[in-house]
CSV table of C-alpha atoms and ligand atoms in Angstrom, one decimal:
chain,number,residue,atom,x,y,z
A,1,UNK,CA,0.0,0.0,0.0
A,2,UNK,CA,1.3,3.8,-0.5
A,3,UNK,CA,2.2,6.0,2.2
A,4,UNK,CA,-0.8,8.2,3.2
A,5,UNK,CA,0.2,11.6,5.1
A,6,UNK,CA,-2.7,13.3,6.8
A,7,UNK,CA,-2.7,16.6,5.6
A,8,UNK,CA,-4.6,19.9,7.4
A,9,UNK,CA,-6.7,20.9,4.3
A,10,UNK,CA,-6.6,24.2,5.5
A,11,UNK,CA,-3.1,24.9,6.9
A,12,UNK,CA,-1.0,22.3,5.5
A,13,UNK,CA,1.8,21.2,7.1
A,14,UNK,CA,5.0,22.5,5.3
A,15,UNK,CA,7.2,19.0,6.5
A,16,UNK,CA,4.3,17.0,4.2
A,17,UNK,CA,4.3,19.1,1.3
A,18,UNK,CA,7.9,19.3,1.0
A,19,UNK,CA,8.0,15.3,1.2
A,20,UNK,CA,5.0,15.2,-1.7
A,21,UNK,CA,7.4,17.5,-3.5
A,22,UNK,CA,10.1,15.9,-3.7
A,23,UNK,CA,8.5,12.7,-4.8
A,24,UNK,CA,6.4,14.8,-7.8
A,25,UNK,CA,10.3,16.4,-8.4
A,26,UNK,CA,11.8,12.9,-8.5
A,27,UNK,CA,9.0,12.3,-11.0
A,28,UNK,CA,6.6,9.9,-9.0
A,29,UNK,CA,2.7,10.5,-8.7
A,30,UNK,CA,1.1,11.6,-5.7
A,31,UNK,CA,-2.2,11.3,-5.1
A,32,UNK,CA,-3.7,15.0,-3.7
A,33,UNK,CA,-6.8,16.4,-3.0
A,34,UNK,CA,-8.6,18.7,-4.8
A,35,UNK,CA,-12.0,20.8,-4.2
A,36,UNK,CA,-13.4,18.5,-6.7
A,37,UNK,CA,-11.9,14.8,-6.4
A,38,UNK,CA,-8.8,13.8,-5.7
A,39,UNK,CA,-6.3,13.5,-8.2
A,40,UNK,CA,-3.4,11.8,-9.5
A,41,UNK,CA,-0.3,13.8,-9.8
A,42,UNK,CA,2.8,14.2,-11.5
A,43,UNK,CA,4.8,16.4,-13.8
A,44,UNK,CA,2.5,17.9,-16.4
A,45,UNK,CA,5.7,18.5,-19.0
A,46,UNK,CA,7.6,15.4,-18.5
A,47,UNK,CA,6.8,12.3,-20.9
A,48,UNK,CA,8.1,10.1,-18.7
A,49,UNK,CA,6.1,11.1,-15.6
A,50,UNK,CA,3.2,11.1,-18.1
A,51,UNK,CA,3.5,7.7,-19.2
A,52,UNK,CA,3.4,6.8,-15.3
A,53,UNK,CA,-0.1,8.2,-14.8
A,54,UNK,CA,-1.6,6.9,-17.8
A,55,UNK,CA,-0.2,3.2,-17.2
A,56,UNK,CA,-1.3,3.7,-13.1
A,57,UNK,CA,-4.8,4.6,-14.3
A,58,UNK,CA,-5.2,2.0,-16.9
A,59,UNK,CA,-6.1,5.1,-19.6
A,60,UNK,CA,-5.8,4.8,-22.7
A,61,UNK,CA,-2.9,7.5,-23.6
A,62,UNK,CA,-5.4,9.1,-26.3
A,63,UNK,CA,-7.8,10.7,-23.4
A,64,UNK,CA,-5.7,14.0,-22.3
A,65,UNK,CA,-4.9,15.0,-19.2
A,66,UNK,CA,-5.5,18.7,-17.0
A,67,UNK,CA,-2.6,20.9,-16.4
A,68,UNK,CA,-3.1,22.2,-13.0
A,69,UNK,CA,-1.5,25.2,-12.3
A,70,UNK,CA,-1.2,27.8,-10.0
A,71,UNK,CA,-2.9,30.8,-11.5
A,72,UNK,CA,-3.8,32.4,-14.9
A,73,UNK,CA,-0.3,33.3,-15.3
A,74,UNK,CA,1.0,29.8,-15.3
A,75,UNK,CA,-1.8,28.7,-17.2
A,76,UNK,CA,-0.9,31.4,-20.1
A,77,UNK,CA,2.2,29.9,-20.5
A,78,UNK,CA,0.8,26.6,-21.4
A,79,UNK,CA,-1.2,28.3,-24.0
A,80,UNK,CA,-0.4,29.7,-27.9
A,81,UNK,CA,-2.8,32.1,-27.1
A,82,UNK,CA,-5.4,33.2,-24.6
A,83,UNK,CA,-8.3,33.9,-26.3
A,84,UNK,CA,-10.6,36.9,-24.2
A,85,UNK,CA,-13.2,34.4,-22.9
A,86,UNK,CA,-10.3,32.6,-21.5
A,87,UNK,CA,-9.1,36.0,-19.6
A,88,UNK,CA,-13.0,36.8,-18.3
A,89,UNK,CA,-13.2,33.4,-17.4
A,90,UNK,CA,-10.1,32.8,-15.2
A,91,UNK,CA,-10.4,36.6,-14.0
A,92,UNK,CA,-13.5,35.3,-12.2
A,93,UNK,CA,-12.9,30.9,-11.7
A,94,UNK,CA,-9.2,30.9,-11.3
A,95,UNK,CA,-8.6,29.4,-8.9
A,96,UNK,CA,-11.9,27.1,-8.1
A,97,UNK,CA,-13.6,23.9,-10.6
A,98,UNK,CA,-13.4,25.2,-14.0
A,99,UNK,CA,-11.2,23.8,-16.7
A,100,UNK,CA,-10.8,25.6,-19.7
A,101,UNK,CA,-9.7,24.3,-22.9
A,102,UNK,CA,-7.0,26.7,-24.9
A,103,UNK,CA,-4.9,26.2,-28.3
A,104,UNK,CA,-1.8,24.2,-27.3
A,105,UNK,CA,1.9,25.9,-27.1
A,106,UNK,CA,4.2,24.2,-28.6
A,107,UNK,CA,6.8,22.9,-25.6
A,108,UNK,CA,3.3,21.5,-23.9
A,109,UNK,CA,4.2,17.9,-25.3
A,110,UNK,CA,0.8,16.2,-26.9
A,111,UNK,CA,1.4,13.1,-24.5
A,112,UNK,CA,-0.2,15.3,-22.2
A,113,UNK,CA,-3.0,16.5,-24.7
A,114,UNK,CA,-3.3,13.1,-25.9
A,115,UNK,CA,-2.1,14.0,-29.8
A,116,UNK,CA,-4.4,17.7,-29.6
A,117,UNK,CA,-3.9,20.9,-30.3
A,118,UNK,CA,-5.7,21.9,-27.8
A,119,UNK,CA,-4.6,21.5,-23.6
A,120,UNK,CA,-6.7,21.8,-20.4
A,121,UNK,CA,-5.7,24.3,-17.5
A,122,UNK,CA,-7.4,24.2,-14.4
A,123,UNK,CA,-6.2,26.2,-11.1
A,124,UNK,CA,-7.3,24.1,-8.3
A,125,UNK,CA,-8.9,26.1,-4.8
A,126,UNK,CA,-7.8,23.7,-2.3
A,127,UNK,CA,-4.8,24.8,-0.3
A,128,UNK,CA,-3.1,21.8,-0.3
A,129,UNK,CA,-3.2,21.2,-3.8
A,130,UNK,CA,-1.9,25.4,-4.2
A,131,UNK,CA,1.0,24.9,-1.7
A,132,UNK,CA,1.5,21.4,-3.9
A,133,UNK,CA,2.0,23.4,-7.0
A,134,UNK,CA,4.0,26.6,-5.9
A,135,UNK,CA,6.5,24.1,-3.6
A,136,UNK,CA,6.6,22.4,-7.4
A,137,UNK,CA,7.2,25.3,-9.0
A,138,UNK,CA,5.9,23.4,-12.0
A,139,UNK,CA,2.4,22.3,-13.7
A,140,UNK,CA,1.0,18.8,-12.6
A,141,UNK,CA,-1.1,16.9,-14.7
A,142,UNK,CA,-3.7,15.1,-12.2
A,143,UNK,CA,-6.5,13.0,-13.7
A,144,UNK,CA,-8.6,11.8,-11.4
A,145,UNK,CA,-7.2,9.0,-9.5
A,146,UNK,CA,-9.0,6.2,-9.7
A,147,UNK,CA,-8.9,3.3,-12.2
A,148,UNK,CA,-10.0,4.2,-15.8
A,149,UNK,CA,-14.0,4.1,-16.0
A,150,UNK,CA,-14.3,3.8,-12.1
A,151,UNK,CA,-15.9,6.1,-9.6
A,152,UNK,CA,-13.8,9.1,-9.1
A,153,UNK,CA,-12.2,9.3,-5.5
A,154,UNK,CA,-13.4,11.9,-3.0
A,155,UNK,CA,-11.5,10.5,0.0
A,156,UNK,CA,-8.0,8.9,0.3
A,157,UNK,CA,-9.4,5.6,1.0
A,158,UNK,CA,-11.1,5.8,-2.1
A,159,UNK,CA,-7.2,6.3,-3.9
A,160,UNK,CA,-5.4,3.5,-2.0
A,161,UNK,CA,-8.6,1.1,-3.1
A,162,UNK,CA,-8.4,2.1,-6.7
A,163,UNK,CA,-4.9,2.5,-7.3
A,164,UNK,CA,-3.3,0.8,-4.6
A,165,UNK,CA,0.7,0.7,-5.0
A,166,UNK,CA,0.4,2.6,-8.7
A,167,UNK,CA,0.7,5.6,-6.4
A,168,UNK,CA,3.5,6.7,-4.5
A,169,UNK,CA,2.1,8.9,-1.8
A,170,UNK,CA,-1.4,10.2,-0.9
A,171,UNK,CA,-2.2,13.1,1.2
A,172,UNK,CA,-5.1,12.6,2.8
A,173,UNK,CA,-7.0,16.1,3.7
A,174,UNK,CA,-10.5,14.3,4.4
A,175,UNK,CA,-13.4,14.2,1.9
A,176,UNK,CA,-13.5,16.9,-1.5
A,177,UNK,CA,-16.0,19.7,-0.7
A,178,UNK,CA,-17.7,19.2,-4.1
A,179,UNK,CA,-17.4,15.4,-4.8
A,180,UNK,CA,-17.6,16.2,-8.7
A,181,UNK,CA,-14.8,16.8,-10.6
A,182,UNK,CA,-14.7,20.2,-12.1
A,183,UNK,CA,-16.6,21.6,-15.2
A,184,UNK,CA,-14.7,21.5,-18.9
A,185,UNK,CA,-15.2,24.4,-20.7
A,186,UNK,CA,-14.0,24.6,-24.8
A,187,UNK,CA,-12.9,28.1,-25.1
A,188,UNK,CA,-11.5,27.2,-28.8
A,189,UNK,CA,-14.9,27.1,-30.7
A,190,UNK,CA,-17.3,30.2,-30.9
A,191,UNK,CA,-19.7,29.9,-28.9
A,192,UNK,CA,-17.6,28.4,-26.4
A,193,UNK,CA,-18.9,25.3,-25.5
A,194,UNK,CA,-19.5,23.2,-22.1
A,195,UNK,CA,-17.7,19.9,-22.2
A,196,UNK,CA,-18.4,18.3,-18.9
A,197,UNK,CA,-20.6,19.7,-17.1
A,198,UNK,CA,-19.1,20.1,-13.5
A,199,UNK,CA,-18.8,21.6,-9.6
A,200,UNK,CA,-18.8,25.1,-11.4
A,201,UNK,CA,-22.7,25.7,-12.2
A,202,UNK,CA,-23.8,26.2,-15.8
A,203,UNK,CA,-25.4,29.3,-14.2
A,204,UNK,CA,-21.8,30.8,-12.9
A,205,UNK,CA,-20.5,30.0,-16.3
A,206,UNK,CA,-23.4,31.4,-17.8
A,207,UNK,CA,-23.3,35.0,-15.8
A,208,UNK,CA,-19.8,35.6,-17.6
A,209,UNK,CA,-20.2,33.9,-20.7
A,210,UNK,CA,-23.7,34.1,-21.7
A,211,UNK,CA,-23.7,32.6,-25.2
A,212,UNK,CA,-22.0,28.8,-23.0
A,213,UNK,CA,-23.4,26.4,-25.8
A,214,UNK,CA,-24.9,23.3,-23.3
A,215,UNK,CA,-25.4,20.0,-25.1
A,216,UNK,CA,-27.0,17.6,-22.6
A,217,UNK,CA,-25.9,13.9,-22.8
A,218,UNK,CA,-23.1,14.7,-25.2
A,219,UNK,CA,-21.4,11.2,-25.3
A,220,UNK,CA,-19.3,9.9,-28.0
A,221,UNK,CA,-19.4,7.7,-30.6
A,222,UNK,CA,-16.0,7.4,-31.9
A,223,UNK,CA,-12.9,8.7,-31.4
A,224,UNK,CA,-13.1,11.0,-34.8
A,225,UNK,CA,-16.4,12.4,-33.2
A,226,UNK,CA,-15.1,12.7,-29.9
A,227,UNK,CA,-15.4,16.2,-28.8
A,228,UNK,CA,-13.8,15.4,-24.8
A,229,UNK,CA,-12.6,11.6,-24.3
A,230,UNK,CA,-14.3,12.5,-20.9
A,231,UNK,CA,-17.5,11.9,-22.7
A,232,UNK,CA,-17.3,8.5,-23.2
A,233,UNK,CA,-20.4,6.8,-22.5
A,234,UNK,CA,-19.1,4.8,-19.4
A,235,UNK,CA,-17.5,6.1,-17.1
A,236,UNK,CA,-17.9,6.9,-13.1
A,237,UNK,CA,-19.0,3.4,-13.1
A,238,UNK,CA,-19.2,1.4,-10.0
A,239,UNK,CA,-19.1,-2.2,-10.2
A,240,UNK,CA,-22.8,-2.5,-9.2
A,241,UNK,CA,-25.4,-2.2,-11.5
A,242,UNK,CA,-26.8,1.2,-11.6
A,243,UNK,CA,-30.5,1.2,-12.4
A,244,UNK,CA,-32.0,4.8,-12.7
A,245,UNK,CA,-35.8,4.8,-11.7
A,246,UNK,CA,-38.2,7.4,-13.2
A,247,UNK,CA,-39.7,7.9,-10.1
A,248,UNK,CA,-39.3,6.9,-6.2
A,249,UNK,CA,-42.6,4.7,-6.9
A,250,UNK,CA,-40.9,2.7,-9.7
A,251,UNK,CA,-37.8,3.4,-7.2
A,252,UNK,CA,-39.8,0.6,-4.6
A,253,UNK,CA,-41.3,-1.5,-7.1
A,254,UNK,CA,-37.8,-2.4,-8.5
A,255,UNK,CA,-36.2,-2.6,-5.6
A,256,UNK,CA,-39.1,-5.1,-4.0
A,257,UNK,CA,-38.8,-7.5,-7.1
A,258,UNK,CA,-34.6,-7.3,-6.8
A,259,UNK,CA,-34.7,-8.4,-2.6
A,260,UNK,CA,-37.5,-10.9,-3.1
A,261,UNK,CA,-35.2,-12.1,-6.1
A,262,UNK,CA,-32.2,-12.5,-3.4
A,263,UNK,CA,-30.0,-9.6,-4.9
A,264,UNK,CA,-28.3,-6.9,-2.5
A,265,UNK,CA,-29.5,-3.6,-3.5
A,266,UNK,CA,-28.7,-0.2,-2.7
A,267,UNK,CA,-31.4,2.3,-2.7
A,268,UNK,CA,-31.0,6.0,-3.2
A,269,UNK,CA,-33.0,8.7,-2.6
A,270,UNK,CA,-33.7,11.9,-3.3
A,271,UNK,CA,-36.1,14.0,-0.6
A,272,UNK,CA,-39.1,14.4,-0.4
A,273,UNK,CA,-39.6,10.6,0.9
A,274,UNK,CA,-42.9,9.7,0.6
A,275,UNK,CA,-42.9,5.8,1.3
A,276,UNK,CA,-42.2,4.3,4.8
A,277,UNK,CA,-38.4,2.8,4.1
A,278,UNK,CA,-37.7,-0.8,4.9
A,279,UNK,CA,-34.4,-1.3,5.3
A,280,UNK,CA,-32.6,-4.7,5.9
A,281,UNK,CA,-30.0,-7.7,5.2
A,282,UNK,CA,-30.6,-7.0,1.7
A,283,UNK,CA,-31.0,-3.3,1.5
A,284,UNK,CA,-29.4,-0.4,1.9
A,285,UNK,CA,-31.6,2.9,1.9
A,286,UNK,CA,-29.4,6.2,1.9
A,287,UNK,CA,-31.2,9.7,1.4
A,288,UNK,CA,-28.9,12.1,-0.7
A,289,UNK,CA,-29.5,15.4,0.4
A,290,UNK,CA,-32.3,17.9,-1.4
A,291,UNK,CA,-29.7,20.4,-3.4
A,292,UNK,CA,-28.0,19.7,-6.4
A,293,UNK,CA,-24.8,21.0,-4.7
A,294,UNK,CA,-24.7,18.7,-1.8
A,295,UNK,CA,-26.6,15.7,-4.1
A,296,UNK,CA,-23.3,16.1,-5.9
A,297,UNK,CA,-21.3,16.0,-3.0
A,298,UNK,CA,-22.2,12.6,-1.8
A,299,UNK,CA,-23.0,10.6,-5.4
A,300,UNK,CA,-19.6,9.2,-5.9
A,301,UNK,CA,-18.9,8.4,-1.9
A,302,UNK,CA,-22.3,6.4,-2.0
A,303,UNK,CA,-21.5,4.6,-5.3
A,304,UNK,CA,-18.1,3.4,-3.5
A,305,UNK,CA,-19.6,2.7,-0.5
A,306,UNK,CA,-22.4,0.4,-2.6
A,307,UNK,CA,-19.7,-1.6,-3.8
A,308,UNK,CA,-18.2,-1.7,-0.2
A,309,UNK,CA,-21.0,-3.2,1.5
A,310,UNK,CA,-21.1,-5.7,-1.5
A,311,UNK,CA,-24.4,-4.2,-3.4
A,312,UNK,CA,-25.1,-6.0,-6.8
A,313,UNK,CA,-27.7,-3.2,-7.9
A,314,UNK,CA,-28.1,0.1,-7.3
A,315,UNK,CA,-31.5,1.9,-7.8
A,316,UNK,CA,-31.3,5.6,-8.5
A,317,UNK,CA,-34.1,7.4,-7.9
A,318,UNK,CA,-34.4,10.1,-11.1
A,319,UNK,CA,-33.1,13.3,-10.1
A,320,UNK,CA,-34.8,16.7,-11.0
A,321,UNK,CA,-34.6,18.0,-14.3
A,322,UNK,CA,-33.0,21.6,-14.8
A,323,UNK,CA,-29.6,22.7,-15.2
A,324,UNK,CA,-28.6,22.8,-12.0
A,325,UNK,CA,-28.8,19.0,-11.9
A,326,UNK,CA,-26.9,18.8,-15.4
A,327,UNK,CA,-24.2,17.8,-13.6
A,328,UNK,CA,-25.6,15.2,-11.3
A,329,UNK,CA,-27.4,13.5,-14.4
A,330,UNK,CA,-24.4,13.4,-16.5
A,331,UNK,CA,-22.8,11.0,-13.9
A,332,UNK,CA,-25.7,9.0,-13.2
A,333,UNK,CA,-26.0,8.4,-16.9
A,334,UNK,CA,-22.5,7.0,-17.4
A,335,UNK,CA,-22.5,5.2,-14.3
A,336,UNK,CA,-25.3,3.2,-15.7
A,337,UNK,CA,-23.8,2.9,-19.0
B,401,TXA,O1,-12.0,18.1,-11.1
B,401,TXA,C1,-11.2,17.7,-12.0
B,401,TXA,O2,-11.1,18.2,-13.1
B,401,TXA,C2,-10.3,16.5,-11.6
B,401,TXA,C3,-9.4,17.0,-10.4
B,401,TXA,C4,-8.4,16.0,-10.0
B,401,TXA,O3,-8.7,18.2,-10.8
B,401,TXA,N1,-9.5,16.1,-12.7
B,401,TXA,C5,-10.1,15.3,-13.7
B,401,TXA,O4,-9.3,14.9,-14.6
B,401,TXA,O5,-11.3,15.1,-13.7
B,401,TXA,P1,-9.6,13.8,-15.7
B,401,TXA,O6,-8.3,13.5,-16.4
B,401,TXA,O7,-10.3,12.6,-15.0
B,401,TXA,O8,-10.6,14.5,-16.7
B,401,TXA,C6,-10.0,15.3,-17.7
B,401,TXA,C7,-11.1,15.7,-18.7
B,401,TXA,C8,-11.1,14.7,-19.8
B,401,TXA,O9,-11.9,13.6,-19.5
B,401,TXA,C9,-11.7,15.5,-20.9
B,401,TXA,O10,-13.1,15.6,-20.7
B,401,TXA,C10,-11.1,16.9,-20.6
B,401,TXA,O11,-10.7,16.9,-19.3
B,401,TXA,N2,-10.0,17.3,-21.5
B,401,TXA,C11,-8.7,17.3,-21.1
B,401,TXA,N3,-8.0,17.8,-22.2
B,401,TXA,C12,-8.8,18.1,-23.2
B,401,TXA,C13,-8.7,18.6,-24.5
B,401,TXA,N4,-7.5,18.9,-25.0
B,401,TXA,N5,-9.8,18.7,-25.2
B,401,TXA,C14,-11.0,18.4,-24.7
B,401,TXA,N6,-11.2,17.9,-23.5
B,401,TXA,C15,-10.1,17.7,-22.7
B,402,MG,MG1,-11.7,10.8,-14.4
């Protein structure tokens, strides 16, 4: 198993950011958390280290990797240019869950882009991760650091489980405040255009960019039609089942038939709760909080813990529609994909 450090996500201690320092320096990955998830660390402009994150994650090298960095200045260097949206943009979400998609520069190699002309910056709001970078001095890629197509971690446990010894050292700062990963925005393309849809609201995007395009259930096909390889259709999946019910009715009535079938089910909620819940050997009720915000902050934690407990199905109950929930859908969709 890696080393985990217990970091104070607030005032982290300098001793354990100069040791995950010099293990990102040496060129080793570091698992590190983020306001979002946590993420996988390691050299943004070094092949090499590059090569390290895409063979711990199991990712194919053709999905590109964020550059996090510390601010819009580092972020500028990373890009040929920085179109105005870009500058309005970070002006306002630098640093905090947005990741914007800029033309390449030309010393960014394209094992980091995965062969584009294109490279994602994002300038990450937690303090450990900030102290991380300016102890660095450098940009650090940091995918997500779980297992290609598995849940995204939002504790340390959640890293060791996935990726085990493929890490060399995880600082653990306790759970991610948003539990989502953050949102992808294509500033390229006129209109710029919403990728992922993330912890950043379409309606924050929105109030500075007002012409965001937003494509719901944007998946692709093909690698030619693949506007973000984070749009594959599965993805976030745990190793349950994931059924998504239209409503909490349909919720029951599914997860009646699966208990009196024998399966172990998971059953989650969404408020109000208008049945009497009848928990037992078989099932597991959890009730996900009312607000998109804090749905999102406990979706992937409850996926992981489904698999803990050794849940063969889980049954979803449909979340609101709206764009506030954009988000939330997104990963319920790939998760059942
Ligand atoms: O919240 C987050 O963004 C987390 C934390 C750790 O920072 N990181 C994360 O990284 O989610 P990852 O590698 O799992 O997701 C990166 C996503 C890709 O799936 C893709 O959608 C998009 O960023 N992306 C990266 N480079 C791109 C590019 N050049 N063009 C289009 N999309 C790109
Ligand atoms: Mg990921």
């Amino acid at each position: 198993m890696p080393r985990v450090i217990t970091i104070d996500p607030e005032h982290p201690d300098a001793a354990a950011l100069e040791e995950a320092a010099v293990v990102l320096r040496r060129g080793g990955l570091v698992g590190i958390p983020t306001e979002t998830v946590y993420g996988l660390a390691g050299r943004a402009l070094d092949p090499a280290v590059l090569g390290r994150i895409f063979a711990a994650k199991g990712r194919p090298t053709s999905h590109p990797l964020i550059a996090h960095v510390e601010g819009e200045a580092q972020a500028r260097v990373l890009a040929a240019n920085w179109p105005d949206v870009a500058a309005r943009l970070a002006e306002r979400f630098f640093p905090g869950p947005l990741t914007l998609i800029v033309p390449r520069a030309a010393h960014v190699p394209l094992e980091l882009t995965g062969g584009a002309e294109t490279v994602a910056v994002r300038a990450p709001m937690h303090a450990v991760a900030r102290a991380l970078l300016r102890a660095v001095g450098e940009p650090l890629a940091a995918p997500s650091a779980n297992r290609y197509q598995s849940v995204s971690p939002t504790t340390a446990a959640h890293v060791v489980e996935s990726l085990g010894d493929r890490v060399d050292l995880v600082l653990d700062a306790g759970p991610c405040v948003h539990g989502i990963e953050s949102s992808v925005v294509d500033v390229t393309v006129d209109p710029p255009r919403l990728l992922r849809p993330g912890a950043l609201s379409v309606a924050e995007v929105r109030s500075v960019v007002p012409e965001l395009l937003v494509q719901e259930g944007l998946v692709a096909k093909s690698g030619a039609e693949r506007a973000s390889p984070g749009l594959d259709a599965r993805h976030y999946a745990p190793r349950a089942h994931v059924h998504v019910a239209p409503s909490q009715a349909a919720a029951f009535a599914t997860v009646s038939a699966a208990v009196a079938a024998g399966k172990r089910v998971t059953l989650v909620l969404h408020p109000p709760i208008r049945h009497p819940i009848l928990a037992g050997d078989h099932l597991r009720v959890i009730v996900l909080p009312e607000s998109a915000s804090g749905y999102a902050a406990q979706l992937f934690a409850t996926l992981h813990a489904a698999d803990a407990a050794g849940s063969q199905l889980i049954v979803v109950e449909d979340v609101p529609t709206g764009e506030a929930w954009l988000a939330v859908r997104d990963r319920l969709r790939r998760a059942r994909a």
